[in-house]
Structures are given as C-alpha cells and as structure tokens.
C-alpha cells in the first residue's frame, strides 16, 4: 500500500497517574482545557527532540505527583497521525514567523478597539493567541521546544528560558490519536 | 508543517475580519480585556534611518567590532540576510 505523504506520524510520551492511564487506554485521550496551558487546549506529549521524551514523561509524572499527592504513575506512548498542513512547528523559524505575525495582527486589532489583554499571568497570553491561531489556521498539532520546570528545578528554585524538552500539543484527539497505538510503557510507585 | 497553507488560511482570515470580531473571538476563548484610555497606533517599523547616527562611544566600539571589508551593501543579485524585511532597512550581505 502506498504511504500517504501528506500525513505525519509522530510519537508522543505522556506521564500521568496510573489510574488515569488505565482510563485513557479504554477511552482514548481527552483534550485538557484551561487558561494556563502553554500551547493552548489539547493533549500534551513529550516527543523526540530536546532530551529524552520517556525520561521527561517520567519526571513530569513524578513532579506532578508531588503536587497532587498520587502514589502510582504510568507513562503512555501513542502515535499521532495528522495532516502536515495541520501542524504548526514552532521549532522552525517559519512556524515562529507565523505565530509572531498572528500575535501582531490580533493585538493590533484589539488595540484598535482601545483594549488590551487582562491576563493575571502574562506567561499564558501566548496560550490564547495559539488557541486562536489554531482555529483560524486549521492547526491541530503544535510542536514546540520549551523549558519545563521539573521537581528538581522547583525544589532548587531554578528557572530558565532555555528549552529542555520538546512538546506536542494535540487537539481533537479522537481524530488524531490512533487508539490502537496507545500503550503503557512504564509504571511504578512515585 | 506546511507553512504556506497555514499562511494562506490566515491571510484569508486577516482580509475579512474586523477588530470587533477579533475582540469577540478572544472573549469567546475566555480572555478578559482592560480598556485603554487613549489609543495611539504604535508603528513597530523595523526600518532604520539609512544613515543612523551613533554617539562616538558606539562608533568607536563598532570600529573595533566590525570587519568592514567583509561587509558590502546589498545589490540586487546579492543574497539578503533578511529578505522579508521592508525597504528602508540598512541591509548588508557578505562580500563574495
């Protein structure tokens, strides 16, 4: 069978609580919605790029477990199949240009209405611009190198602007994540 | 990524949307706004004056820092470092 070259097959690793992982195996991932997501609403995966995604997912699960008082973690692996024209790659300069041009455009329109964003944490204003860009540009997957503050950095009060991992943010998981490919690749006690 | 297709979709959007609609779309995303008392269109124009004037300290530093004979003004057939930037910029290309 001829491979469809318009489709990208991406691999992602997702660290979570074990009981949530078991549920995901049954019903697929669900979009995480909220105001404080780095790349807008979606399912977040570590992927190949900066550092080791499996390790990052494990670190993430343990870091969040510390906050949420959970005792068992699991790491899920899944294949994301998405049309290339629906991927916004913020690792490439072309993707960053698209984002920055869109931000300039929308902020200018908002200024014309004599308004400005009122967002308690300015860090997350990008999230809303990306969410808007996804809707208007037909984007379903965003790829981005980011700095994530894992538990060790939180304890040592370290912050950085240099990316330490690569993320995929996947919208519309029922369409873009193949349920058969979701597996638990690691689990254990925190 | 297929940047051209995303850009085309966004260009269609930019051509038909109004400022009121953009505000409404962000409100639908849960964004709250503050009113700006006095609006002034700020020109984020990257264009520099053709002959920028630096203070003597900077010129002195630049003399040391730049290797002038490796830089030449862009000509029509020379590669540009920043092809997307508008006219009026001081652009340079490496001399062959």
Coordinates of N, CA and C in Angstrom, one line a residue, chain A residues 3-189:
Chain A
X3 N 2.2 4.8 0.9 CA 2.1 5.6 2.1 C 1.6 7.0 1.7
X4 N 0.7 7.6 2.5 CA 0.2 8.9 2.2 C 1.2 9.9 2.8
X5 N 1.8 10.6 1.8 CA 2.9 11.5 2.2 C 2.4 12.8 2.9
X6 N 1.1 13.0 2.8 CA 0.6 14.3 3.4 C 0.3 14.1 4.9
X7 N 0.5 12.9 5.4 CA 0.2 12.6 6.8 C 1.6 12.4 7.5
X8 N 1.7 13.1 8.7 CA 2.8 12.9 9.5 C 2.5 11.9 10.7
X9 N 3.4 11.0 10.9 CA 3.2 10.1 12.1 C 4.2 10.5 13.1
X10 N 3.7 10.9 14.3 CA 4.5 11.4 15.3 C 4.3 10.5 16.6
X11 N 5.4 10.4 17.4 CA 5.3 9.6 18.6 C 5.3 10.5 19.8
X12 N 4.5 10.2 20.8 CA 4.5 11.1 22.0 C 4.4 10.2 23.2
X13 N 5.0 10.8 24.3 CA 5.0 10.1 25.6 C 4.3 11.0 26.6
X14 N 3.4 10.4 27.4 CA 2.6 11.2 28.3 C 2.6 10.6 29.7
X15 N 3.1 11.3 30.7 CA 3.2 10.8 32.0 C 2.0 11.3 32.8
X16 N 1.4 10.3 33.6 CA 0.2 10.7 34.4 C 0.0 9.7 35.5
X17 N -1.1 9.9 36.3 CA -1.4 8.9 37.3 C -1.8 7.6 36.7
X18 N -1.4 6.5 37.4 CA -1.7 5.2 36.8 C -3.2 4.9 36.5
X19 N -4.0 5.4 37.4 CA -5.5 5.1 37.2 C -6.0 5.9 36.0
X20 N -5.5 7.1 35.8 CA -5.9 7.9 34.6 C -5.3 7.2 33.3
X21 N -4.2 6.7 33.4 CA -3.6 6.0 32.2 C -4.5 4.8 31.8
X22 N -4.9 4.1 32.8 CA -5.8 2.9 32.5 C -7.1 3.4 31.9
X23 N -7.6 4.5 32.3 CA -8.8 5.0 31.7 C -8.6 5.5 30.2
X24 N -7.4 6.1 30.0 CA -7.1 6.5 28.7 C -7.0 5.4 27.7
X25 N -6.4 4.2 28.2 CA -6.4 3.0 27.4 C -7.8 2.6 26.9
X26 N -8.7 2.8 27.7 CA -10.1 2.4 27.4 C -10.8 3.4 26.5
X27 N -10.6 4.7 26.7 CA -11.5 5.7 26.0 C -10.7 6.7 25.2
X28 N -9.4 6.5 25.0 CA -8.5 7.5 24.3 C -8.3 8.7 25.2
X29 N -7.4 9.6 24.7 CA -7.1 10.8 25.5 C -8.3 11.8 25.3
X30 N -8.4 12.7 26.3 CA -9.3 13.8 26.2 C -8.5 15.1 26.2
X31 N -9.0 16.1 25.5 CA -8.3 17.4 25.5 C -8.3 18.0 26.9
X32 N -7.2 18.5 27.3 CA -7.1 19.3 28.5 C -7.5 20.7 28.2
X33 N -8.4 21.3 28.9 CA -8.9 22.7 28.7 C -8.5 23.5 29.8
X34 N -8.1 24.8 29.5 CA -7.8 25.7 30.7 C -7.1 26.9 30.2
X35 N -6.9 27.8 31.2 CA -6.3 29.1 30.8 C -4.8 29.1 31.0
X36 N -4.2 28.0 31.6 CA -2.8 28.0 31.9 C -2.0 27.0 31.1
X37 N -2.5 26.6 30.0 CA -1.7 25.7 29.2 C -0.8 26.4 28.2
X38 N 0.4 25.9 28.1 CA 1.4 26.6 27.4 C 1.1 26.9 25.9
X39 N 0.5 25.8 25.3 CA 0.3 25.8 23.9 C -1.2 25.7 23.5
X40 N -2.1 26.2 24.5 CA -3.5 26.1 24.3 C -4.1 24.8 24.7
X41 N -5.4 24.6 24.4 CA -6.0 23.4 24.8 C -5.5 22.2 24.0
X42 N -5.5 21.0 24.6 CA -5.1 19.8 23.9 C -4.5 18.8 24.8
X43 N -4.0 17.7 24.2 CA -3.3 16.6 24.9 C -1.8 16.9 24.7
X44 N -1.1 16.9 25.8 CA 0.3 17.3 25.8 C 1.2 16.0 25.9
X45 N 2.1 15.9 24.9 CA 3.1 14.8 24.9 C 4.5 15.4 24.8
X46 N 5.4 14.7 25.5 CA 6.8 14.9 25.2 C 7.1 14.1 23.9
X47 N 8.0 14.7 23.1 CA 8.3 13.9 21.9 C 9.8 14.1 21.6
X48 N 10.2 13.3 20.5 CA 11.6 13.3 20.1 C 12.1 14.8 19.8
X49 N 13.2 15.1 20.3 CA 13.7 16.5 20.1 C 14.8 16.8 21.1
X50 N 14.5 17.7 22.0 CA 15.4 18.1 23.1 C 15.3 17.1 24.2
X51 N 16.4 16.4 24.5 CA 16.4 15.4 25.6 C 15.7 14.1 25.3
X52 N 15.4 13.3 26.3 CA 14.8 12.0 26.1 C 13.3 12.1 26.5
X53 N 12.4 11.9 25.6 CA 11.0 12.1 25.9 C 10.4 11.1 27.0
X54 N 10.9 9.9 27.0 CA 10.4 8.9 28.0 C 10.8 9.4 29.4
X55 N 12.1 9.8 29.5 CA 12.6 10.4 30.8 C 11.8 11.6 31.2
X56 N 11.6 12.5 30.3 CA 10.8 13.7 30.6 C 9.4 13.3 31.1
X57 N 8.8 12.4 30.5 CA 7.4 12.0 30.9 C 7.4 11.4 32.3
X58 N 8.5 10.7 32.6 CA 8.6 10.1 33.9 C 8.8 11.2 34.9
X59 N 9.7 12.1 34.6 CA 10.0 13.3 35.5 C 8.8 14.1 35.7
X60 N 8.0 14.3 34.7 CA 6.8 15.1 34.7 C 5.8 14.4 35.7
X61 N 5.6 13.1 35.5 CA 4.6 12.4 36.3 C 5.0 12.5 37.8
X62 N 6.3 12.3 38.0 CA 6.8 12.4 39.4 C 6.7 13.8 40.0
X63 N 6.9 14.8 39.1 CA 6.8 16.2 39.6 C 5.4 16.6 39.9
X64 N 4.5 16.2 39.1 CA 3.1 16.5 39.3 C 2.5 15.7 40.5
X65 N 3.0 14.4 40.6 CA 2.6 13.6 41.7 C 2.9 14.3 43.1
X66 N 3.9 14.9 43.1 CA 4.3 15.7 44.3 C 3.3 16.7 44.7
X67 N 2.7 17.3 43.6 CA 1.7 18.4 43.8 C 0.3 17.8 44.1
X68 N 0.0 16.6 43.4 CA -1.3 16.1 43.5 C -1.5 14.9 44.5
X69 N -0.4 14.6 45.2 CA -0.4 13.5 46.2 C -0.9 12.2 45.6
X70 N -0.3 11.8 44.5 CA -0.6 10.5 44.0 C 0.6 9.6 44.2
X71 N 0.3 8.3 44.2 CA 1.3 7.3 44.6 C 1.8 6.4 43.5
X72 N 1.0 6.3 42.4 CA 1.4 5.4 41.3 C 1.4 6.2 40.0
X73 N 2.4 6.1 39.2 CA 2.4 6.8 37.9 C 2.4 5.7 36.8
X74 N 2.1 6.2 35.6 CA 2.3 5.4 34.4 C 2.7 6.3 33.2
X75 N 3.4 5.8 32.3 CA 3.8 6.5 31.1 C 3.1 5.9 29.9
X76 N 2.4 6.7 29.1 CA 1.7 6.2 27.9 C 2.5 6.6 26.7
X77 N 2.5 5.8 25.7 CA 3.1 6.1 24.4 C 2.0 6.0 23.4
X78 N 1.9 6.9 22.4 CA 0.9 6.9 21.4 C 1.4 7.4 20.1
X79 N 0.7 7.0 19.0 CA 1.1 7.6 17.7 C 0.0 8.6 17.3
X80 N 0.6 9.8 16.9 CA -0.3 10.8 16.4 C -0.2 10.9 14.9
X81 N -1.3 10.8 14.2 CA -1.3 10.8 12.8 C -2.1 12.1 12.4
X82 N -1.4 13.0 11.7 CA -2.0 14.3 11.4 C -1.6 14.8 10.0
X83 N -2.5 15.4 9.4 CA -2.1 16.0 8.1 C -1.1 17.1 8.3
X84 N -0.1 17.1 7.4 CA 1.0 18.0 7.6 C 0.6 19.5 7.6
X85 N -0.5 19.8 6.9 CA -0.9 21.2 6.8 C -1.6 21.6 8.1
X86 N -1.8 20.6 9.0 CA -2.4 21.0 10.3 C -1.4 21.0 11.4
X87 N -0.1 21.0 11.1 CA 0.9 21.1 12.1 C 1.5 22.5 12.1
X88 N 1.6 23.1 13.3 CA 2.3 24.3 13.4 C 3.6 24.0 14.2
X89 N 4.7 24.1 13.5 CA 6.0 23.7 14.0 C 6.8 24.9 14.5
X90 N 6.7 25.1 15.8 CA 7.4 26.3 16.4 C 8.8 26.1 16.7
X91 N 9.4 25.0 16.2 CA 10.8 24.7 16.2 C 11.4 25.4 15.0
X92 N 10.7 25.4 13.9 CA 11.2 26.1 12.7 C 10.9 27.6 12.7
X93 N 11.8 28.3 12.1 CA 11.6 29.8 12.0 C 10.3 30.1 11.3
X94 N 10.0 29.3 10.3 CA 8.7 29.6 9.5 C 7.5 29.5 10.5
X95 N 7.5 28.6 11.4 CA 6.4 28.5 12.3 C 6.4 29.6 13.3
X96 N 7.6 30.0 13.8 CA 7.7 31.2 14.7 C 7.2 32.4 14.0
X97 N 7.5 32.6 12.7 CA 7.1 33.8 12.0 C 5.6 33.8 11.9
X98 N 5.0 32.7 11.7 CA 3.5 32.6 11.6 C 2.9 33.0 12.9
X99 N 3.4 32.5 14.0 CA 2.9 32.8 15.3 C 3.1 34.3 15.6
X100 N 4.3 34.8 15.4 CA 4.5 36.3 15.7 C 3.7 37.2 14.9
X101 N 3.5 36.8 13.6 CA 2.7 37.7 12.7 C 1.2 37.7 13.2
X102 N 0.8 36.5 13.6 CA -0.6 36.4 14.1 C -0.8 37.2 15.3
X103 N 0.2 37.1 16.2 CA 0.1 37.8 17.5 C 0.0 39.3 17.2
X104 N 0.9 39.8 16.3 CA 0.9 41.2 16.0 C -0.4 41.6 15.4
X105 N -0.9 40.8 14.5 CA -2.2 41.1 13.9 C -3.3 41.3 14.9
X106 N -3.5 40.2 15.8 CA -4.6 40.3 16.7 C -4.5 41.4 17.7
X107 N -3.2 41.6 18.2 CA -3.1 42.6 19.2 C -3.3 44.0 18.6
X108 N -3.0 44.2 17.3 CA -3.3 45.4 16.7 C -4.8 45.7 16.5
X109 N -5.5 44.6 16.2 CA -7.0 44.7 16.1 C -7.6 45.1 17.4
X110 N -7.0 44.4 18.5 CA -7.6 44.7 19.8 C -7.2 46.1 20.3
X111 N -6.1 46.6 19.9 CA -5.7 48.0 20.3 C -6.6 49.0 19.5
X112 N -7.0 48.6 18.3 CA -7.9 49.5 17.5 C -9.3 49.6 18.3
X113 N -9.6 48.6 19.1 CA -10.8 48.7 19.9 C -10.6 49.3 21.2
X114 N -9.4 49.9 21.4 CA -9.0 50.5 22.6 C -9.0 49.6 23.8
X115 N -8.5 48.3 23.5 CA -8.5 47.3 24.6 C -7.1 46.6 24.6
X116 N -6.9 46.0 25.7 CA -5.7 45.2 25.8 C -6.0 43.9 26.7
X117 N -5.2 42.9 26.5 CA -5.5 41.7 27.3 C -5.4 42.0 28.8
X118 N -6.3 41.4 29.6 CA -6.2 41.4 31.0 C -6.0 39.9 31.4
X119 N -4.8 39.5 31.6 CA -4.5 38.1 31.9 C -3.6 38.1 33.2
X120 N -4.1 37.5 34.2 CA -3.4 37.5 35.5 C -1.9 37.1 35.4
X121 N -1.7 36.1 34.6 CA -0.3 35.6 34.4 C 0.1 35.8 33.0
X122 N 0.9 36.8 32.7 CA 1.2 37.2 31.3 C 1.8 36.0 30.6
X123 N 2.5 35.1 31.3 CA 3.1 34.0 30.6 C 2.1 33.2 29.7
X124 N 0.8 33.3 30.1 CA -0.1 32.4 29.4 C -0.9 33.2 28.3
X125 N -0.5 34.4 28.0 CA -1.2 35.1 26.9 C -0.9 34.4 25.6
X126 N 0.3 33.8 25.5 CA 0.6 33.1 24.3 C -0.4 31.9 24.1
X127 N -0.8 31.3 25.1 CA -1.7 30.2 25.1 C -3.0 30.6 24.3
X128 N -3.5 31.8 24.6 CA -4.8 32.2 24.0 C -4.5 32.6 22.5
X129 N -3.4 33.2 22.2 CA -3.1 33.5 20.8 C -2.9 32.2 20.0
X130 N -2.2 31.2 20.6 CA -2.1 30.0 19.9 C -3.4 29.3 19.7
X131 N -4.3 29.3 20.7 CA -5.6 28.7 20.6 C -6.4 29.4 19.4
X132 N -6.3 30.7 19.3 CA -6.9 31.4 18.3 C -6.3 31.1 16.9
X133 N -5.0 31.0 16.9 CA -4.3 30.7 15.6 C -4.7 29.3 15.1
X134 N -4.8 28.4 16.1 CA -5.3 27.0 15.7 C -6.6 27.0 15.0
X135 N -7.5 27.8 15.6 CA -8.9 27.9 15.0 C -8.9 28.5 13.6
X136 N -8.1 29.6 13.4 CA -8.2 30.3 12.1 C -7.2 29.7 11.1
X137 N -6.2 29.0 11.5 CA -5.2 28.4 10.6 C -5.4 27.0 10.3
X138 N -6.4 26.4 10.9 CA -6.7 24.9 10.7 C -5.6 24.1 11.4
X139 N -5.0 24.5 12.5 CA -3.9 23.8 13.1 C -4.5 22.8 14.2
X140 N -3.9 21.6 14.2 CA -4.4 20.6 15.2 C -3.3 20.1 16.0
X141 N -2.0 20.3 15.6 CA -0.9 19.9 16.4 C 0.1 21.0 16.4
X142 N 0.6 21.3 17.6 CA 1.6 22.3 17.8 C 2.9 21.7 18.3
X143 N 4.0 21.9 17.7 CA 5.3 21.3 18.2 C 6.1 22.5 18.7
X144 N 6.7 22.3 19.9 CA 7.5 23.5 20.4 C 8.6 23.0 21.4
X145 N 9.7 23.5 21.3 CA 10.7 23.3 22.4 C 10.4 24.2 23.5
X146 N 10.4 23.7 24.7 CA 10.1 24.5 25.9 C 10.9 24.2 27.1
X147 N 11.0 25.1 28.0 CA 11.6 24.8 29.3 C 10.5 24.4 30.3
X148 N 10.6 23.2 30.8 CA 9.7 22.7 31.8 C 10.4 22.6 33.2
X149 N 9.7 23.1 34.2 CA 10.3 23.1 35.5 C 9.9 21.8 36.2
X150 N 10.8 20.9 36.1 CA 10.5 19.6 36.8 C 10.8 19.8 38.3
X151 N 10.5 18.7 39.0 CA 10.6 18.8 40.5 C 11.9 19.3 41.0
X152 N 13.0 18.7 40.4 CA 14.3 19.1 40.9 C 14.5 20.6 40.8
X153 N 14.1 21.2 39.7 CA 14.2 22.6 39.5 C 13.3 23.4 40.4
X154 N 12.1 22.8 40.7 CA 11.2 23.5 41.6 C 11.8 23.6 43.0
X155 N 12.4 22.5 43.4 CA 13.0 22.4 44.8 C 14.1 23.4 44.9
X156 N 14.9 23.4 43.8 CA 16.1 24.2 43.8 C 15.9 25.7 43.4
X157 N 14.6 25.9 43.1 CA 14.1 27.3 42.7 C 14.9 27.8 41.4
X158 N 15.0 26.8 40.5 CA 15.7 27.2 39.2 C 14.7 27.5 38.2
X159 N 15.0 28.6 37.4 CA 14.1 28.9 36.3 C 15.1 29.1 35.1
X160 N 14.6 28.9 33.9 CA 15.4 29.0 32.7 C 14.5 29.4 31.5
X161 N 15.1 30.0 30.5 CA 14.4 30.2 29.3 C 15.0 29.4 28.2
X162 N 15.9 28.5 28.5 CA 16.5 27.6 27.5 C 15.7 26.3 27.5
X163 N 15.1 25.9 26.4 CA 14.3 24.7 26.3 C 15.0 23.5 26.8
X164 N 14.3 22.6 27.6 CA 14.9 21.4 28.0 C 14.1 20.2 27.5
X165 N 13.0 20.4 26.7 CA 12.3 19.3 26.1 C 11.5 19.8 24.9
X166 N 10.9 18.8 24.2 CA 10.1 19.2 23.0 C 8.7 18.6 23.3
X167 N 7.7 19.5 23.1 CA 6.3 19.1 23.3 C 5.5 19.0 22.0
X168 N 4.5 18.1 22.1 CA 3.4 18.1 21.1 C 2.2 18.5 21.8
X169 N 1.4 19.4 21.3 CA 0.1 19.7 21.8 C -0.9 19.2 20.8
X170 N -1.7 18.2 21.1 CA -2.6 17.7 20.1 C -4.1 18.0 20.4
X171 N -4.7 18.7 19.4 CA -6.1 19.0 19.5 C -6.9 17.8 18.9
X172 N -8.2 17.7 19.2 CA -9.0 16.8 18.5 C -8.5 15.3 18.6
X173 N -8.2 14.8 19.8 CA -7.5 13.6 19.9 C -8.3 12.4 19.3
X174 N -9.6 12.5 19.3 CA -10.3 11.3 18.7 C -10.0 11.2 17.3
X175 N -9.6 12.2 16.6 CA -9.3 12.2 15.2 C -7.8 11.9 14.9
X176 N -7.0 12.4 15.8 CA -5.6 12.5 15.5 C -4.7 11.4 16.3
X177 N -5.3 10.8 17.3 CA -4.6 9.8 18.0 C -5.2 8.4 17.8
X178 N -4.4 7.5 17.3 CA -4.9 6.2 17.0 C -5.0 5.4 18.3
X179 N -6.3 5.0 18.7 CA -6.4 4.3 20.0 C -5.6 3.0 20.1
X180 N -5.5 2.3 19.0 CA -4.8 1.0 19.0 C -3.3 1.2 19.3
X181 N -2.8 2.4 19.1 CA -1.3 2.6 19.3 C -1.0 3.0 20.7
X182 N -2.0 3.3 21.5 CA -1.8 3.7 22.9 C -1.3 2.6 23.8
X183 N -0.2 2.7 24.4 CA 0.3 1.6 25.3 C 0.9 2.2 26.5
X184 N 0.8 1.5 27.6 CA 1.6 1.9 28.8 C 3.0 1.3 28.7
X185 N 4.0 2.1 28.7 CA 5.3 1.7 28.5 C 6.1 1.6 29.8
X186 N 5.6 2.2 30.9 CA 6.3 2.2 32.2 C 5.3 2.5 33.2
X187 N 5.4 1.9 34.4 CA 4.6 2.3 35.6 C 5.3 2.0 36.8
X188 N 4.9 2.6 37.9 CA 5.6 2.3 39.2 C 5.2 3.2 40.3
X189 N 5.8 3.0 41.4 CA 5.5 3.9 42.6 C 6.3 5.2 42.5

